[in-house]
C-alpha atoms as one frame of an Amber mdcrd trajectory, in Angstrom:
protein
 -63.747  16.778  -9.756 -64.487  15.131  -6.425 -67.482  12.783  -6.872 -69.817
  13.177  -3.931 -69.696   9.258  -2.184 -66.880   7.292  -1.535 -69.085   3.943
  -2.461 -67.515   1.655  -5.340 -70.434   0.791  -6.900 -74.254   2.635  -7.326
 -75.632  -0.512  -6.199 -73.684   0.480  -2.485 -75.165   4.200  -2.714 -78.798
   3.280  -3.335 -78.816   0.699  -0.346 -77.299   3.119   1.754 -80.038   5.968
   0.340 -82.977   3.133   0.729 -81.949   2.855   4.290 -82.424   6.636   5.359
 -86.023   7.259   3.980 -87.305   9.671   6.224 -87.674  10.762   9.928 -84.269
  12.385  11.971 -83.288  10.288  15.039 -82.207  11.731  18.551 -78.809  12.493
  18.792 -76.845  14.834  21.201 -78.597  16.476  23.953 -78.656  19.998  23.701
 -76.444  22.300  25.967 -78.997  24.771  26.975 -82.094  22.580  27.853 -79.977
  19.262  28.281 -82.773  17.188  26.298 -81.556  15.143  23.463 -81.808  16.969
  19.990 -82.413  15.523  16.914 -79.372  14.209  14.648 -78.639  16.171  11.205
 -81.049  14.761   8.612 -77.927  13.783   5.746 -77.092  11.591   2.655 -75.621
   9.190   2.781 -75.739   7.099   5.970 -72.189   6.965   7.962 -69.682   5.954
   7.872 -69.977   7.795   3.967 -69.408  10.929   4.325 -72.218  13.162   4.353
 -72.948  15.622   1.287 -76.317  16.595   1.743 -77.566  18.065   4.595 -81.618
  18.506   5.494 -81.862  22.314   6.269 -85.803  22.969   6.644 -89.006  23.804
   4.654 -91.283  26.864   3.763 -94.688  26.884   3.647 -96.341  30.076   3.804
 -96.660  32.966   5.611 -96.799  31.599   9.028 -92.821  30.251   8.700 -91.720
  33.259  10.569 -94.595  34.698  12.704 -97.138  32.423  15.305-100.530  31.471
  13.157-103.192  33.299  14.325-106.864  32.191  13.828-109.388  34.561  12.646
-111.889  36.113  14.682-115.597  35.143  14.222-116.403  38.727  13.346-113.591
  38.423  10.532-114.894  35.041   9.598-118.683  36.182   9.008-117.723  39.703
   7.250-114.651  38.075   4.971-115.147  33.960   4.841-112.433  31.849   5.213
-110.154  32.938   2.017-110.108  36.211   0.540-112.467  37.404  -2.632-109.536
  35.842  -5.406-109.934  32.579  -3.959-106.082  33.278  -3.142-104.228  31.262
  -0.197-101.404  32.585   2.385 -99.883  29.118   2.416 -98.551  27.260  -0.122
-100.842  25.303  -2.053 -99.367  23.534  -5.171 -95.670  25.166  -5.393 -94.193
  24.661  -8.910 -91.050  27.063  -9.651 -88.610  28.282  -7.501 -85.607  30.750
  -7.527 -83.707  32.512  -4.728 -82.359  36.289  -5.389 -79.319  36.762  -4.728
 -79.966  38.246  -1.508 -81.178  34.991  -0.428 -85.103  35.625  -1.174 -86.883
  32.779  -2.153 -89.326  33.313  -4.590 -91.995  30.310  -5.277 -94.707  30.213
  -8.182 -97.719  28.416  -7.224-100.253  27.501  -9.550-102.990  26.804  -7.055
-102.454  28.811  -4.828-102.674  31.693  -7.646 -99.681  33.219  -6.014 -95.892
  34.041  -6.469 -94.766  34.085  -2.628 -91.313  35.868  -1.530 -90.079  34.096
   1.357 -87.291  36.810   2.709 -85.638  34.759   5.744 -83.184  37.709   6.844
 -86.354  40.488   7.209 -88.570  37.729   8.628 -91.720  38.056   6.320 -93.481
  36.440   2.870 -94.260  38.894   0.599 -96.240  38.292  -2.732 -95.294  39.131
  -5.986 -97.786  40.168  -8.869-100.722  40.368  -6.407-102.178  42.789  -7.623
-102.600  45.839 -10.479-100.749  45.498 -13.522 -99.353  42.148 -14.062-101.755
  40.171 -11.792-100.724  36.747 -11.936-103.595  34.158 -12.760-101.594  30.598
 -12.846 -97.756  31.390 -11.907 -95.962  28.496 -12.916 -92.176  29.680 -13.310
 -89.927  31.759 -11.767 -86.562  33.331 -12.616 -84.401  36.564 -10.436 -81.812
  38.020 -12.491 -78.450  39.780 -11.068 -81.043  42.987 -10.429 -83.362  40.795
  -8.076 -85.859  41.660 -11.247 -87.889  39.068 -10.693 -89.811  36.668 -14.162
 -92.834  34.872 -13.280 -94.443  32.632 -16.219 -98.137  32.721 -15.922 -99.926
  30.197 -17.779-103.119  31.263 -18.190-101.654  34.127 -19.785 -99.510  32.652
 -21.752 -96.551  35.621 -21.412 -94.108  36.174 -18.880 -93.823  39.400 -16.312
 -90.706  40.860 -15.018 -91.524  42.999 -11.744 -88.920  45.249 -10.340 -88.045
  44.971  -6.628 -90.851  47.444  -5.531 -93.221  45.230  -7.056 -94.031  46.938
  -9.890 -94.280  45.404 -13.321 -91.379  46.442 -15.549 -91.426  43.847 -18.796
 -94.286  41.885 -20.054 -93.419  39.494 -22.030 -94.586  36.925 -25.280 -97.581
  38.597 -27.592-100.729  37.248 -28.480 -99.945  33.136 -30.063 -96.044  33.902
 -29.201 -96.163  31.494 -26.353 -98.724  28.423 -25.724 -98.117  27.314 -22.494
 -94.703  28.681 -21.003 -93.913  26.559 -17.583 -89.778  26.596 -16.504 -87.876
  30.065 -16.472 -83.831  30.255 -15.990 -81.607  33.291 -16.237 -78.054  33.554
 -17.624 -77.569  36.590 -15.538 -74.072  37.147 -17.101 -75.456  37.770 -21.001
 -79.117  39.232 -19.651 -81.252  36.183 -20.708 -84.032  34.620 -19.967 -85.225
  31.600 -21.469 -88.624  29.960 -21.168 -89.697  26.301 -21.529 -92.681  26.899
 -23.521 -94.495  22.814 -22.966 -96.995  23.284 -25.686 -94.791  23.823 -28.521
 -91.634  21.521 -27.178 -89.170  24.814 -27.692 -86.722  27.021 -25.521 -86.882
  30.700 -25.936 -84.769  33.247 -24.792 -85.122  36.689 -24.329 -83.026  39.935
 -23.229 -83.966  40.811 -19.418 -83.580  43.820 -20.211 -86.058  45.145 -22.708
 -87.747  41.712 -23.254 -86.807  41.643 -26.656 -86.647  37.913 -28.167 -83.140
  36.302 -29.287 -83.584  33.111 -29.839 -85.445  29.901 -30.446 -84.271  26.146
 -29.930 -85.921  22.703 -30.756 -88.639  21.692 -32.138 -90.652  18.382 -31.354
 -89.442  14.577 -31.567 -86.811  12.758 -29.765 -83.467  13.469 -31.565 -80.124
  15.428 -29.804 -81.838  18.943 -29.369 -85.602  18.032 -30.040 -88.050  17.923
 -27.172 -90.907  16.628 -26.131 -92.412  18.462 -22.996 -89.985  20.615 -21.880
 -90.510  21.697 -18.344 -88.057  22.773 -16.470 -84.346  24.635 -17.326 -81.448
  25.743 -15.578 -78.062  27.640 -16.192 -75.042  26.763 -14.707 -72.136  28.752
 -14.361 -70.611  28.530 -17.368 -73.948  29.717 -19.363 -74.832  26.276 -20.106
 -78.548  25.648 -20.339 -80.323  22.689 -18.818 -83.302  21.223 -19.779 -85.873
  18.857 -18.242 -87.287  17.076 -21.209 -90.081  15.543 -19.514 -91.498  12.970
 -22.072 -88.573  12.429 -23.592 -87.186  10.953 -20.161 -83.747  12.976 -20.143
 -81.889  16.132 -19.264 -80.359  18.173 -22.408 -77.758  20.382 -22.115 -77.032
  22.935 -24.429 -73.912  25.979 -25.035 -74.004  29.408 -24.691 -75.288  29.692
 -28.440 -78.267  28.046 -28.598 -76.189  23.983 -30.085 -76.731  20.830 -28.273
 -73.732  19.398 -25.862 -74.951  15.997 -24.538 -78.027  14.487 -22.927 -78.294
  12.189 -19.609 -80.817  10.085 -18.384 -82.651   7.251 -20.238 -86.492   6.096
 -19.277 -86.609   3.040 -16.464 -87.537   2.462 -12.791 -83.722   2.321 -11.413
 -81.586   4.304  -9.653 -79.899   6.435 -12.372 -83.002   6.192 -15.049 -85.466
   9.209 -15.609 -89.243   8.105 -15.521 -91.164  11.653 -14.800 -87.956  14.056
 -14.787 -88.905  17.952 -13.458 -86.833  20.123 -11.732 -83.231  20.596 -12.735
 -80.159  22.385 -11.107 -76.456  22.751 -11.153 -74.080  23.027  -8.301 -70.496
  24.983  -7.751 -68.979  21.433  -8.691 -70.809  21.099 -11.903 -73.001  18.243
 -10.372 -76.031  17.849 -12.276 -79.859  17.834  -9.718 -82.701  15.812 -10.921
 -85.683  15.816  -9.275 -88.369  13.250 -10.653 -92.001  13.400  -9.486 -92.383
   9.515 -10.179 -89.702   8.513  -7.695 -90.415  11.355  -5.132 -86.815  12.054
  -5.336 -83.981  14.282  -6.862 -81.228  11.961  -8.363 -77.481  13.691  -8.593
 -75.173  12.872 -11.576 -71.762  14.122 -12.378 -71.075  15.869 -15.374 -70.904
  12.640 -17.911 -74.339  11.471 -16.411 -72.764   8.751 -13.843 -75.371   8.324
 -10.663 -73.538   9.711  -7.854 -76.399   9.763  -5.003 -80.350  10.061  -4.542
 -82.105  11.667  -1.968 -85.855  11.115  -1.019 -88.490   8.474  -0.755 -92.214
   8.970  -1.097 -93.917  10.303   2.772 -94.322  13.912   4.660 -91.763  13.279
   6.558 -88.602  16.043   6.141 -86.546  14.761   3.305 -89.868  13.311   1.780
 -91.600  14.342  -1.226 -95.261  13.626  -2.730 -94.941  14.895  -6.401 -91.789
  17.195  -6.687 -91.809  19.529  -9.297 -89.509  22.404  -9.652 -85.861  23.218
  -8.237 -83.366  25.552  -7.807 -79.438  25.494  -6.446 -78.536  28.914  -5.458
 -75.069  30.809  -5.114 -74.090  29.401  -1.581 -75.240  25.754  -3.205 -78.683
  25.601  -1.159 -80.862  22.979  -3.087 -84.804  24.104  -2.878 -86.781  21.866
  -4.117 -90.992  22.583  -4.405 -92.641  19.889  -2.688 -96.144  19.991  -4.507
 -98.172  17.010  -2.978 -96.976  18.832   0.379 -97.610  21.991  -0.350 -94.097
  22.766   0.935 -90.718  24.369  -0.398 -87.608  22.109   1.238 -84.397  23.042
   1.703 -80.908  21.024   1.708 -77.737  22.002   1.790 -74.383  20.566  -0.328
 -71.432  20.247   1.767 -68.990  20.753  -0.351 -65.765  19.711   0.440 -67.012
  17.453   3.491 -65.368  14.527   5.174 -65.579  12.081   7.645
């Protein structure tokens, strides 16, 4: 496997990552209006190589239309939200997934929403909104190979599977089955969902296609396949499951049956340690996405756990983050990663494959 930076040491890649915190600079000038455009937002610095790329953000449902502002009339008869106390922007994003028609989906818990950002038809769309299945507290989101698409609520405490009409199809956990269900991840190649249920540090799975349960791993403490918060999960491409074990200060990775492979990450403050870890994904190259909500970054590791790169810094800025939470790497390796402390989705691409 390729690793992603030419660098020698970690040491080089984090001064080279420290260096590029934020803003773009001008570059070129553009051929149509001649004015200088802004330079590709990438990590690392040249002369590396870049491998990730700064694509854009999502915020709500003004991303693809002008905003309008209310009329006074609509003002006096509706006030400024609707009745549910519901927002058209993102608020506090937590989970993400992208169908694999390129949909993003993105559970907010403040918000009270599960938006459906669909870039090729132009619109946001909203997912549970209403009638059966009304989501309270979306927290996590999963799209199997069906674009059905799993939204953990955790008020609720279950999980709801809603077709591509919008209509709820599965409902998920019974009364006391789940205590407070967060991260969702698919295995869309054995029809299984599994669910990071916080409150009771397990991982259960579940057939996507009746709902029935398979499966439960862990229990809590701090030994190979024990937990202690788990958050967030992922599934790579070989059915492996990934898990963000928050308090525990590591990523777990577990087989296709349930037994423990390996962990990463150890708790610190340095490039390559774990302090708050969230959001977890997997790339076509098997590289392994962290993103940690006390460094306002994602870290990168290969597949034995070695720091490769780290992208971010604490700001508003593009390629800034205030309290990341959730992530997901989708089929044409498109890293989304939900923003929370700006209520924003960003996007960044892996260039796979890219030289000088």
């Amino acid at each position: 496997m390729n690793v992603m930076v030419s660098c020698g040491a970690v040491v080089a890649v984090v001064c080279v990552m420290s260096a590029h915190a934020g803003a773009e600079k001008p570059g070129g000038k553009s051929a149509r209006s001649g004015k200088a455009s802004p330079a590709p937002l990438v990590w690392p610095l040249p002369p590396e190589p870049p491998r990730i790329r700064y694509v854009r953000s999502y915020q709500g449902v003004n991303d693809f239309k002008p905003a309008k502002k209310p009329s006074k009339f609509a003002l006096m008869l509706l006030g400024p939200s609707d009745a549910q106390g519901q927002s058209d922007t993102l608020v506090k994003p937590y989970g993400v997934a992208v169908s694999s028609r390129g949909t993003l989906f993105v559970a907010d818990t403040a918000a009270r929403r599960a938006f459906a950002f669909d870039p090729d038809a132009q619109k946001v769309a909203f997912v549970g909104n209403d009638g059966a299945g009304r989501l309270t507290k979306p927290i996590g989101v999963a799209v199997d190979g069906r674009d059905i698409v799993f939204v953990a609520d955790a008020t609720l405490k279950r999980v709801f599977a809603y077709g591509p009409d919008g209509r709820l199809v599965l409902a998920i956990g019974h009364d006391g089955e789940l205590l407070n269900p967060s991260g969702l991840a698919i295995d869309r190649i054995r029809h299984r969902l599994y669910v990071a249920d916080a409150g009771q540090h397990q991982i259960r799975s579940y057939s996507t296609l009746d709902g029935a349960p398979q499966q439960t791993i862990g229990r809590r403490g701090a030994e190979d396949g024990e937990f202690n918060f788990p958050t967030n999960l992922s599934v790579d491409r070989l059915g492996q499951l990934y898990v963000a074990d928050t308090l525990n200060f590591r990523i777990q990775v577990f087989d296709v049956e349930g037994r423990f492979v390996r962990a990463l990450g150890t708790l610190g403050d340095t490039p390559g340690s774990l302090n708050r870890p969230k959001g977890v994904g997997v790339d076509s190259d098997g590289h392994i996405y962290v993103v940690d909500a006390s460094f306002n970054n994602f870290q990168i590791f290969d597949g034995q756990g070695q720091l490769l790169l780290f992208v971010g810094a604490g700001g508003r800025n593009p390629g800034e983050f205030f309290l990341p939470a959730g992530m997901s790497v989708d089929e044409q390796d498109r890293l989304y990663v939900a923003d929370q402390g700006n209520s924003r989705v960003q996007v960044f691409q892996y260039l796979k494959g890219a030289t000088r």
